PDB file of C-alpha atoms in Angstrom:
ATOM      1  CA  UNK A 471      16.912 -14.860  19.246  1.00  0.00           C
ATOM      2  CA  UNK A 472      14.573 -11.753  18.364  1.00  0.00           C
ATOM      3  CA  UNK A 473      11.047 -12.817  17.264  1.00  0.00           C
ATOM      4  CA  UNK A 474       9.828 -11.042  14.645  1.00  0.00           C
ATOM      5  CA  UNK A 475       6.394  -9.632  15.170  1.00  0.00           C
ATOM      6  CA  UNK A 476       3.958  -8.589  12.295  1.00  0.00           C
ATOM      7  CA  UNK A 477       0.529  -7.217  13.042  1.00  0.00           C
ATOM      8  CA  UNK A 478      -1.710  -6.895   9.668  1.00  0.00           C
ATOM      9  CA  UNK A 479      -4.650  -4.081   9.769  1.00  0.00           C
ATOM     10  CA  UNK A 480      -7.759  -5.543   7.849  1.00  0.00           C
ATOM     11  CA  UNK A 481      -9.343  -2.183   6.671  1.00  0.00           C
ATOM     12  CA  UNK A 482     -12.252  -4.536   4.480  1.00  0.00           C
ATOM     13  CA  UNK A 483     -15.437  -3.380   6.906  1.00  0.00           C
ATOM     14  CA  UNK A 484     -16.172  -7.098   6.854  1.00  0.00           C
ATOM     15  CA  UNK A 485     -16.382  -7.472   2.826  1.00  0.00           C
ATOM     16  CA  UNK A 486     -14.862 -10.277   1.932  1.00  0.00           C
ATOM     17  CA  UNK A 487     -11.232  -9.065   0.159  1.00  0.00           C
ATOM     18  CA  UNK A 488      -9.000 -11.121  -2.237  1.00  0.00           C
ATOM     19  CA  UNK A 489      -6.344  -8.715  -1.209  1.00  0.00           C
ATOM     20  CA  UNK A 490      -5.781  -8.963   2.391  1.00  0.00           C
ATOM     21  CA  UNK A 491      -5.981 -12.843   1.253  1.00  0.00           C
ATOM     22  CA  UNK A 492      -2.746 -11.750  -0.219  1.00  0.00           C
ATOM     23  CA  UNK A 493      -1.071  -9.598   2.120  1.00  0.00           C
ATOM     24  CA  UNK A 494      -1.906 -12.698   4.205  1.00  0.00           C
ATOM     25  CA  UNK A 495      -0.160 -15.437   2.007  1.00  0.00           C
ATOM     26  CA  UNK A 496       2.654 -13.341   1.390  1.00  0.00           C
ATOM     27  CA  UNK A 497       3.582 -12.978   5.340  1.00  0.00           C
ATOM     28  CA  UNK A 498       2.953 -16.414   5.836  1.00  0.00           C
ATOM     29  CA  UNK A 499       5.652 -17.098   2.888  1.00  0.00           C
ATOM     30  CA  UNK A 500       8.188 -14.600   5.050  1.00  0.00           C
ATOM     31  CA  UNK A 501       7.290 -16.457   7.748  1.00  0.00           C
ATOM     32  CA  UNK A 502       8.479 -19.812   6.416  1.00  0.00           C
ATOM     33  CA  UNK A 503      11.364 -18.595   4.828  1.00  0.00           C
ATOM     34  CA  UNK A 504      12.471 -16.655   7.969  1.00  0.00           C
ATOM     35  CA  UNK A 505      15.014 -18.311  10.101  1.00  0.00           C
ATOM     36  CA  UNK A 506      13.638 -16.090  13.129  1.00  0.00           C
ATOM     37  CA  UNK A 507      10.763 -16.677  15.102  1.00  0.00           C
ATOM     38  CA  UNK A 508       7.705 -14.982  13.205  1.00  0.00           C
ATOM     39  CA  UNK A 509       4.260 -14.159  14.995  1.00  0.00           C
ATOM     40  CA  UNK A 510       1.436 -12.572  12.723  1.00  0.00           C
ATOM     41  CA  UNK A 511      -1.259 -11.344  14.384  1.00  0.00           C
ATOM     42  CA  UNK A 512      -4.985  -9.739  12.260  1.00  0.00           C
ATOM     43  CA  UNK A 513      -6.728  -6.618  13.763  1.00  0.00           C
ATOM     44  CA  UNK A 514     -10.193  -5.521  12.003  1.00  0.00           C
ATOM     45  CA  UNK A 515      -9.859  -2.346  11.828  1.00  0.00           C
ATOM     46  CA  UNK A 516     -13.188  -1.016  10.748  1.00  0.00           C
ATOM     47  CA  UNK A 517     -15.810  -3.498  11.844  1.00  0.00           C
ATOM     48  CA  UNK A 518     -14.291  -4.479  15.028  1.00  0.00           C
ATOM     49  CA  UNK A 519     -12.271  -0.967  16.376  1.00  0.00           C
ATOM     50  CA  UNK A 520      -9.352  -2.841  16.905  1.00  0.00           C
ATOM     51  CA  UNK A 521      -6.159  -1.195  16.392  1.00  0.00           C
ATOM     52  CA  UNK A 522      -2.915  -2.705  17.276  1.00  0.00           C
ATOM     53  CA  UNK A 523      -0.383  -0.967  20.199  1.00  0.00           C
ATOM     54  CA  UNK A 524       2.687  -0.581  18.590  1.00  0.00           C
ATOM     55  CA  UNK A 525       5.023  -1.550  21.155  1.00  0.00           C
ATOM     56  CA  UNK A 526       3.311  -5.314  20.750  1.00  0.00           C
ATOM     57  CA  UNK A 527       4.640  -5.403  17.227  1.00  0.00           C
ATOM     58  CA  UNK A 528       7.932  -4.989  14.451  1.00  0.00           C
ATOM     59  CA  UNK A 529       5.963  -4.349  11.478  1.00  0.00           C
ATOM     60  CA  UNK A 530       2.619  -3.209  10.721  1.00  0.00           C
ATOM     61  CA  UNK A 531       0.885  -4.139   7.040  1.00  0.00           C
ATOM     62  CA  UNK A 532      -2.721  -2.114   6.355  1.00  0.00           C
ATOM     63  CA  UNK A 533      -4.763  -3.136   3.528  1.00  0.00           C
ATOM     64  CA  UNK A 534      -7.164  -2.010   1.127  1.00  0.00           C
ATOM     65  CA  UNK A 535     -10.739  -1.493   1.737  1.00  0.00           C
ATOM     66  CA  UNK A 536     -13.948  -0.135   0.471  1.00  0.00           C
ATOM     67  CA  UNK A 537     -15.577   3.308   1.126  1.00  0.00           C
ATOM     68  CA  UNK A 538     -14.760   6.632   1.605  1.00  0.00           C
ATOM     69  CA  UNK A 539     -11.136   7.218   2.954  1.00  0.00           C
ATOM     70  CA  UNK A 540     -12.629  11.037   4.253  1.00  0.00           C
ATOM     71  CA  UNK A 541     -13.966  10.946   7.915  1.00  0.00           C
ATOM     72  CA  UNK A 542     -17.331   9.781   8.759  1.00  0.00           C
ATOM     73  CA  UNK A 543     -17.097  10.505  12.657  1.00  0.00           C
ATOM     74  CA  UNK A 544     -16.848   6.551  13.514  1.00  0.00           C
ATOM     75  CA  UNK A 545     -14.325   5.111  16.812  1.00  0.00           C
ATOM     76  CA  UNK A 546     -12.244   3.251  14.336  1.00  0.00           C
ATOM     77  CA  UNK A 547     -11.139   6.712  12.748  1.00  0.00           C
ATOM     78  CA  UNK A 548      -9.558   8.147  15.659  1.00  0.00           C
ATOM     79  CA  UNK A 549      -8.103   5.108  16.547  1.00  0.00           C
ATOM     80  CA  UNK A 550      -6.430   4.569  13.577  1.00  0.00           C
ATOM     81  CA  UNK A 551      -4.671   8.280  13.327  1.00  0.00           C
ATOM     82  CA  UNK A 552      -3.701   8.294  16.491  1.00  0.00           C
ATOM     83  CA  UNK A 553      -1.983   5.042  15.540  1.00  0.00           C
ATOM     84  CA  UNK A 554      -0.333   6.490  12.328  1.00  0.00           C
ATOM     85  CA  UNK A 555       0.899   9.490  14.782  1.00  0.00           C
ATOM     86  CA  UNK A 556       2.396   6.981  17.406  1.00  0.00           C
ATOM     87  CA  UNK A 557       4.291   4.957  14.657  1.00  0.00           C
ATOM     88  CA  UNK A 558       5.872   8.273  13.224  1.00  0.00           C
ATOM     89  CA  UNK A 559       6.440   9.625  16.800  1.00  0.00           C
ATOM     90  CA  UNK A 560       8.210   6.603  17.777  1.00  0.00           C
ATOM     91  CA  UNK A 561      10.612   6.822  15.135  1.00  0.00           C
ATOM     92  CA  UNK A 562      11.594   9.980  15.607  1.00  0.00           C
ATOM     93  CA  UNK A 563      12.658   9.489  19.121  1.00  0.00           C
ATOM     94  CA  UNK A 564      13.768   5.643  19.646  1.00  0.00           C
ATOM     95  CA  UNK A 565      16.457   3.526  17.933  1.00  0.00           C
ATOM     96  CA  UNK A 566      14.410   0.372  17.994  1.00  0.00           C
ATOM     97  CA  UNK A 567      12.174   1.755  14.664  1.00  0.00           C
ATOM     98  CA  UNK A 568       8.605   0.205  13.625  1.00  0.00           C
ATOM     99  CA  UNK A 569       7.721  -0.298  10.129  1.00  0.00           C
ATOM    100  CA  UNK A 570       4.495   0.208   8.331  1.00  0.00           C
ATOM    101  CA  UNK A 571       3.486  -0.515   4.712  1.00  0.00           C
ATOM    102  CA  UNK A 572       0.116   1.215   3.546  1.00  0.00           C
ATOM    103  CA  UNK A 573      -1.952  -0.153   1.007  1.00  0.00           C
ATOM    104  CA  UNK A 574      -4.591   2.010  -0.747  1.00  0.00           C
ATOM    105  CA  UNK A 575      -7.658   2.631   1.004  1.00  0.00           C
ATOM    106  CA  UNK A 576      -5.121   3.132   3.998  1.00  0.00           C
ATOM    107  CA  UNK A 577      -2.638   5.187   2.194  1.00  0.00           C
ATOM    108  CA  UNK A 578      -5.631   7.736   1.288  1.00  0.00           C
ATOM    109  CA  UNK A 579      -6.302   7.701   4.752  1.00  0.00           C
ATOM    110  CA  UNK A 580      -2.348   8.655   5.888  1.00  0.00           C
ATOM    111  CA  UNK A 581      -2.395  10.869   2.717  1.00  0.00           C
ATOM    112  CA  UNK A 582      -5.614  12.590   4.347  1.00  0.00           C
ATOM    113  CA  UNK A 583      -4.126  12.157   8.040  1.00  0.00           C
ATOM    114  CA  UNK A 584      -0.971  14.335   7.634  1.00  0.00           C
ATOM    115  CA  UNK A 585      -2.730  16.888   4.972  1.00  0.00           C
ATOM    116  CA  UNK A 586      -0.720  16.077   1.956  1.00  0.00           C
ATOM    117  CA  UNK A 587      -2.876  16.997  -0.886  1.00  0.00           C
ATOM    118  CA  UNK A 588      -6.345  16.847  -2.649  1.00  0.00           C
ATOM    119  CA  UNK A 589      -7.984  13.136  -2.010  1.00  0.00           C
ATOM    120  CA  UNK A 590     -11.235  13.500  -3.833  1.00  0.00           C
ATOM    121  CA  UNK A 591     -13.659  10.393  -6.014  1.00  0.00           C
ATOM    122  CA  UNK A 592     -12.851   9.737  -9.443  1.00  0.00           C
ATOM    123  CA  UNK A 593     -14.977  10.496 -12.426  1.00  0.00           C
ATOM    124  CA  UNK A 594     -15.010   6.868 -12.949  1.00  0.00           C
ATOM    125  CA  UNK A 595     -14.211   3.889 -10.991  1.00  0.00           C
ATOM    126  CA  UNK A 596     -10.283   2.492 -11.599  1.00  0.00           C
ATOM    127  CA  UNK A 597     -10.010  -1.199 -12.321  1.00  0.00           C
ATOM    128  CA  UNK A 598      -7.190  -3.071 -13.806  1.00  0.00           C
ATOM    129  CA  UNK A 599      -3.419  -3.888 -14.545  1.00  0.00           C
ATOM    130  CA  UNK A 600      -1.835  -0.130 -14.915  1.00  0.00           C
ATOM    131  CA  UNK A 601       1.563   0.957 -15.791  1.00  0.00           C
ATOM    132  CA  UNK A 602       2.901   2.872 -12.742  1.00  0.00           C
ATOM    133  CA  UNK A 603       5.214   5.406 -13.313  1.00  0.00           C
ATOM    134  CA  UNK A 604       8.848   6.355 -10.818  1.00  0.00           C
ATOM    135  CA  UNK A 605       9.521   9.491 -10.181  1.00  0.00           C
ATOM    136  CA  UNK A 606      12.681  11.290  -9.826  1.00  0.00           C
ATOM    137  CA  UNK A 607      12.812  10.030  -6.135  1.00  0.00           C
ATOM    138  CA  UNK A 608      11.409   6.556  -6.982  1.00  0.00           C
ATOM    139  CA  UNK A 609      14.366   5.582  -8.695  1.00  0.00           C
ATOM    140  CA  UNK A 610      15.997   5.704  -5.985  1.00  0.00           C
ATOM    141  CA  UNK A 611      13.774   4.073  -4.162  1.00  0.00           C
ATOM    142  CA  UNK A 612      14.861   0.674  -3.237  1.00  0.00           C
ATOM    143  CA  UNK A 613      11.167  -0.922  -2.496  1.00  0.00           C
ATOM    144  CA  UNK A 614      11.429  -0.369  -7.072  1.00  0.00           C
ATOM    145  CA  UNK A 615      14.575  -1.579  -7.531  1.00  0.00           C
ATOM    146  CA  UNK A 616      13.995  -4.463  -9.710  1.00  0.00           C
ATOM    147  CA  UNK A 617      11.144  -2.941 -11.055  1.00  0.00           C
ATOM    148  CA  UNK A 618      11.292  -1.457 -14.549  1.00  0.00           C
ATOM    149  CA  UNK A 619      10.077   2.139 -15.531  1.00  0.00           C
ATOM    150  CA  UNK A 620       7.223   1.985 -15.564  1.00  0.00           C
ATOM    151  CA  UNK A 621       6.202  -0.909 -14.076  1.00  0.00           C
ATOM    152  CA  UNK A 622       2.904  -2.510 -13.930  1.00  0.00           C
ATOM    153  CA  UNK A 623       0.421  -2.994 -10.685  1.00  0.00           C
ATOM    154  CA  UNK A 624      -3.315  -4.009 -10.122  1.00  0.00           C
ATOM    155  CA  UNK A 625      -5.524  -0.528  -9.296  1.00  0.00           C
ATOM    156  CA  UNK A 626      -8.706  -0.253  -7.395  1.00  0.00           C
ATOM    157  CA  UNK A 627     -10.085   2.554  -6.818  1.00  0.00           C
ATOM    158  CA  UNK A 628     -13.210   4.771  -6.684  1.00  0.00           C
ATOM    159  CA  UNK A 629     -10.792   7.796  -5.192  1.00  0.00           C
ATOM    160  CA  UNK A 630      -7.384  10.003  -5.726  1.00  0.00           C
ATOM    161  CA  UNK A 631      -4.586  11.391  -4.955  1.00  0.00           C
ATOM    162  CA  UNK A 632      -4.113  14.888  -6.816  1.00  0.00           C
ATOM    163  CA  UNK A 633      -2.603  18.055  -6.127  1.00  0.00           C
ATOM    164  CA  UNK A 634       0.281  17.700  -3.879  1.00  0.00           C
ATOM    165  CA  UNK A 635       1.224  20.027  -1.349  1.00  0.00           C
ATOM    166  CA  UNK A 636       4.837  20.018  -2.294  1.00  0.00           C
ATOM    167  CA  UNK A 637       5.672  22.523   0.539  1.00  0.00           C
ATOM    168  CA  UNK A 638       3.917  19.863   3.423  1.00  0.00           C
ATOM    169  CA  UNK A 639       5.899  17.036   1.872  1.00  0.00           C
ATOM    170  CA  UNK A 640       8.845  19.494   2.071  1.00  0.00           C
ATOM    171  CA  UNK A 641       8.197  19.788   5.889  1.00  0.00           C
ATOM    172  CA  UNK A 642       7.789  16.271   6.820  1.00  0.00           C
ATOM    173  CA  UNK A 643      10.785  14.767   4.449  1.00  0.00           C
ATOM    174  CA  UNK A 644       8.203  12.755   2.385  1.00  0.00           C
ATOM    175  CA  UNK A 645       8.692  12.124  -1.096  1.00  0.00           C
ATOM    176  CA  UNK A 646       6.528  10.804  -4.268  1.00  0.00           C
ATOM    177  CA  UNK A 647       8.080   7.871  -5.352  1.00  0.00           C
ATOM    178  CA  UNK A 648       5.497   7.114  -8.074  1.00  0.00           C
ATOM    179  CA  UNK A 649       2.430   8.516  -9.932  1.00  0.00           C
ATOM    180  CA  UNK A 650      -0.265   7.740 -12.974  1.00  0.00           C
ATOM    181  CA  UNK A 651       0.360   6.831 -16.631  1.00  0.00           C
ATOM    182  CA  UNK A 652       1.001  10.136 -18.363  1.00  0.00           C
ATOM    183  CA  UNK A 653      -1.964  10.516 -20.835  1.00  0.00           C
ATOM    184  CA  UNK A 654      -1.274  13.754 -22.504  1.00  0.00           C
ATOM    185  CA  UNK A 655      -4.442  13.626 -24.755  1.00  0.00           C
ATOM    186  CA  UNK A 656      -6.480  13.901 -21.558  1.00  0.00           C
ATOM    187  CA  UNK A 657      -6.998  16.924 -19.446  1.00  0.00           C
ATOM    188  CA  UNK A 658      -6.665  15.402 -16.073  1.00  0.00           C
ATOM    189  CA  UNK A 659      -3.706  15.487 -13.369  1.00  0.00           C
ATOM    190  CA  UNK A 660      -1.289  12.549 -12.754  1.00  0.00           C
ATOM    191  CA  UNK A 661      -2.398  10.714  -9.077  1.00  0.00           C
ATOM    192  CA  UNK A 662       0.380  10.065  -6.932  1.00  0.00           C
ATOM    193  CA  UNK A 663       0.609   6.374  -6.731  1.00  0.00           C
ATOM    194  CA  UNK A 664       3.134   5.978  -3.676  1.00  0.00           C
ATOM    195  CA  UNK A 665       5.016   7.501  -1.374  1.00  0.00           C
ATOM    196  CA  UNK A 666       8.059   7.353   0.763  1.00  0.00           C
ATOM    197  CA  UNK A 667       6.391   8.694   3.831  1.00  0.00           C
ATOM    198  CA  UNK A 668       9.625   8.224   5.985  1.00  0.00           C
ATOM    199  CA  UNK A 669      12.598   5.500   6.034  1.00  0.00           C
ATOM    200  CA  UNK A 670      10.140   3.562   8.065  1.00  0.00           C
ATOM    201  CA  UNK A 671       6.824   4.185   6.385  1.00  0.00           C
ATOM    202  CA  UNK A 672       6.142   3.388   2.884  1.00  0.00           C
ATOM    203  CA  UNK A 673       2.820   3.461   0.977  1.00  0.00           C
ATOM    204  CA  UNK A 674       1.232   2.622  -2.460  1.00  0.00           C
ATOM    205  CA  UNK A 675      -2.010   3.755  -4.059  1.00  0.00           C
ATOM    206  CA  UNK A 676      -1.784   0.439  -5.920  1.00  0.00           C
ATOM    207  CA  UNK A 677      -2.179  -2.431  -5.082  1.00  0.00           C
ATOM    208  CA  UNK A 678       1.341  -4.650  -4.556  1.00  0.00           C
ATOM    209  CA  UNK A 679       0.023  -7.607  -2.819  1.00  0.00           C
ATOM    210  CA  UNK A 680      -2.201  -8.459  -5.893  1.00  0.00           C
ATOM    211  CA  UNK A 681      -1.929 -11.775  -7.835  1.00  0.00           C
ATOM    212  CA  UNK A 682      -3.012 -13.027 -11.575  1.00  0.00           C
ATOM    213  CA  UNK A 683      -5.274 -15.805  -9.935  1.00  0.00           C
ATOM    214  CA  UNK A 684      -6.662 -12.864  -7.029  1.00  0.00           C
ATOM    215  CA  UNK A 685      -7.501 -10.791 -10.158  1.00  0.00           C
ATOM    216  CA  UNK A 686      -9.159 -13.404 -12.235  1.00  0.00           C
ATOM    217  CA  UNK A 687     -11.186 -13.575  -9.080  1.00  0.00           C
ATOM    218  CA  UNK A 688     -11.774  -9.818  -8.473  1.00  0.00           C
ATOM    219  CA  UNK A 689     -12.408  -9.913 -12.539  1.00  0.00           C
ATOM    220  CA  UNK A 690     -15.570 -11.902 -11.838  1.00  0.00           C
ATOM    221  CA  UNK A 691     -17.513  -8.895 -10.115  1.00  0.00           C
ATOM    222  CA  UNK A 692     -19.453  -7.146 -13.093  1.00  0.00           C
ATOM    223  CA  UNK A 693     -18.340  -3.939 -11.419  1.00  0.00           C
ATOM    224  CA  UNK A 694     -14.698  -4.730 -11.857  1.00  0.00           C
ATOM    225  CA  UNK A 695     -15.440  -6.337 -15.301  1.00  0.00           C
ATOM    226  CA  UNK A 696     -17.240  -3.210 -16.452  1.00  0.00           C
ATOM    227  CA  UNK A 697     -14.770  -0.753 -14.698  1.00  0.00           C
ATOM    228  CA  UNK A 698     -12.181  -2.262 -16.747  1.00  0.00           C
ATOM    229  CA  UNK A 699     -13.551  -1.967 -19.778  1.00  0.00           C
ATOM    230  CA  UNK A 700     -15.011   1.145 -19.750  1.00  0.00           C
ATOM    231  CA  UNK A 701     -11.376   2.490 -18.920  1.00  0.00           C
ATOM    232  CA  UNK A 702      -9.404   0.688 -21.577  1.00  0.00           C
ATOM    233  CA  UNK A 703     -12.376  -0.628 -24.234  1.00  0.00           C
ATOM    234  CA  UNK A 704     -12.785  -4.540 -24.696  1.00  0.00           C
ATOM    235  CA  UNK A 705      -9.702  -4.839 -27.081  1.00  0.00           C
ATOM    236  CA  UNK A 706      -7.507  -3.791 -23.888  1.00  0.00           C
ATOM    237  CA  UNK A 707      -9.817  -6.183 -21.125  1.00  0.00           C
ATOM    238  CA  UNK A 708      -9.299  -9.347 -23.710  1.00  0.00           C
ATOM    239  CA  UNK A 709      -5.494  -7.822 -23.429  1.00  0.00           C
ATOM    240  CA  UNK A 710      -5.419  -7.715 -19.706  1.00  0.00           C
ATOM    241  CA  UNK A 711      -6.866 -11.150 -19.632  1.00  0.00           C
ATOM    242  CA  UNK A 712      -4.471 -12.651 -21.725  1.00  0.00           C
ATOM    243  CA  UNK A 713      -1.701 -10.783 -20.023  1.00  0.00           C
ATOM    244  CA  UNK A 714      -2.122 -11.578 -16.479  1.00  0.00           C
ATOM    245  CA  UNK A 715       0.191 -14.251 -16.080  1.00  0.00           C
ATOM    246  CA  UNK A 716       2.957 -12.283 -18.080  1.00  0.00           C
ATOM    247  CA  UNK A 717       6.689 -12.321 -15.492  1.00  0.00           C
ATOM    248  CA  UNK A 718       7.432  -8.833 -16.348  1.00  0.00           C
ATOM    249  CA  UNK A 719       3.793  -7.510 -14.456  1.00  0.00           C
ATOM    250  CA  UNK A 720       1.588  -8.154 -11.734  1.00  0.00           C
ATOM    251  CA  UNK A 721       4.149 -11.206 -10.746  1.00  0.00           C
ATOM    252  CA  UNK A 722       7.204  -9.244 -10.835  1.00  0.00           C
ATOM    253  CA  UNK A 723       5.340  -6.435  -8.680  1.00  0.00           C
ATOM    254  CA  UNK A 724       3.806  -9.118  -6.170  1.00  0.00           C
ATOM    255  CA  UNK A 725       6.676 -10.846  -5.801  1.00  0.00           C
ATOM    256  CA  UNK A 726       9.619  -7.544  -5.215  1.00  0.00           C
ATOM    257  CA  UNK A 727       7.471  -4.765  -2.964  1.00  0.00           C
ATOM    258  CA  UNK A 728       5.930  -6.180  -0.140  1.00  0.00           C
ATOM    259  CA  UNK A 729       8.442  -9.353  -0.107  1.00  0.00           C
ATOM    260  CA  UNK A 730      11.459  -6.392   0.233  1.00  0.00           C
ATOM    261  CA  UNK A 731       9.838  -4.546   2.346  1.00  0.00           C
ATOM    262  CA  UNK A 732       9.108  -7.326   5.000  1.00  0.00           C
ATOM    263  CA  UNK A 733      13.406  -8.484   4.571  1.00  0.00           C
ATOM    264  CA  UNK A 734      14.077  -4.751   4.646  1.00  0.00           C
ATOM    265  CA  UNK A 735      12.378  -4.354   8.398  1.00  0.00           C
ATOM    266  CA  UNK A 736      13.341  -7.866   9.375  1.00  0.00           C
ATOM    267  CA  UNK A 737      17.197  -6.713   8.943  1.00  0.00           C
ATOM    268  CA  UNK A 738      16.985  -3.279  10.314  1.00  0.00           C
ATOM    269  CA  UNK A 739      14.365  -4.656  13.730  1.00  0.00           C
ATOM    270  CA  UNK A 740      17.504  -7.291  14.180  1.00  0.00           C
ATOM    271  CA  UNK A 741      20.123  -4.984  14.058  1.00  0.00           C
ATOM    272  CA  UNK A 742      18.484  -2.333  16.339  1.00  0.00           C
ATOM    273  CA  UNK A 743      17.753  -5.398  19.007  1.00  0.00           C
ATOM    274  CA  UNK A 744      21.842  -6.391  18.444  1.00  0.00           C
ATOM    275  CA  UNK A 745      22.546  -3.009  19.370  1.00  0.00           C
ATOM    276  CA  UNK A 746      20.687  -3.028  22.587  1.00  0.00           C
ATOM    277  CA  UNK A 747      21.835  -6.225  23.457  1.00  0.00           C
TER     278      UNK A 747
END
């Protein structure tokens, strides 16, 4: 029998993250409810330069993570494009296909890497439970399919995603599968919130591995606290608060993306090995 093999890219720079916490519990749930053999193995990224060889591995999972997702000249940085590049290169030219979820610090990073559009800071720092909206293309998109439109997920963010190149996405067959709230009494462009990057590539400005109890947590740094409520006023934090626990948000979200996406790989990695077998 095929093990399955999951490597997860810690992008935190040695801070101390709630989400990769989560990205971690929810592979180790796949993991128990697989009947396969699964092995996860934890590169740090940023803080140690390590960067996984993708013929070691089925599925890749890279976090979240502080900073600036623009290049700084560091070995890490390199490393890690030359990694995105080998994942889509392999694809393209063998039937045994690698699969790679990118979570936002790292999809700003991809978004950046293969010159997609304008990644630039925010006027103010995002924090909190957002409604995330499909796009024409995300509702087709079966990583949303139980998801309603729109449907909520926890944001974290100092940058953006703005001004598409439509014509690049044109030329690499990605699509936007999601994007920002529409607030029509302010004068500012929707951010792209995910994208289908390939069939085996899929990444999300937000944050899908996120839990109520992770963001109660995350809720107890002032800058979060004060993010928060400078974005939506105090009526809408209490809101949040009270929210949190609600089925139809940040549960539904946790519990259909990443979950999917790991049963969507595991399927397609056994198949491919059945038809070299």
């Amino acid at each position: 029998m095929k093990d399955i093999r999951i490597a997860l890219l810690d992008m935190n720079n040695n801070h101390v993250n709630q989400g990769f916490r989560n990205i971690k519990e929810i592979s180790e749930a796949f993991k128990q409810s697989s009947e396969e053999n699964v092995s996860i193995k934890v590169f740090d990224v940023r803080y140690k330069n390590e960067v996984p060889d993708i013929e070691d591995f089925d599925i890749f999972i890279s976090s979240g993570g502080p900073g600036d997702p623009h290049r700084e000249g560091l070995e890490w940085e390199d490393k890690f494009s030359g990694f995105l590049d080998s994942v889509l290169e392999h694809n393209k030219f063998n039937k045994d296909k690698k699969y790679l979820f990118l979570i936002c610090h790292s999809f700003q990073l991809a978004s950046i890497h293969w010159e997609l559009g304008n990644i630039c800071k925010r006027k103010s720092y995002s924090f909190g439970v957002m409604p995330v909206h499909k796009t024409e293309e995300g509702e087709q998109e079966f990583l949303f399919k139980n998801l309603p439109d729109p449907f909520y997920a926890v944001d974290s963010r100092a940058f953006q995603f703005i001004e598409p190149n439509h014509d690049r996405f044109e030329e690499l067959g990605m699509k936007i599968v999601a994007i920002e709230k529409f607030r029509p009494h302010i004068n500012l462009e929707r951010a792209v919130m995910a994208i289908r990057f390939s069939e085996e590539i899929f990444g999300t400005q937000f944050h899908p591995e996120a839990n109520p109890a992770g963001m109660v947590e995350n809720l107890k740094d002032d800058k979060n606290k004060e993010a928060m409520i400078e974005n939506f006023g105090m009526e809408k934090y209490l809101e949040t608060i009270d929210r949190m626990d609600d089925e139809d948000k940040i549960i539904l979200t946790q519990a259909q993306i990443l979950p999917r996406f790991l049963r969507f790989a595991k399927k397609n990695v056994l198949k491919d090995c059945k038809a070299f077998a």
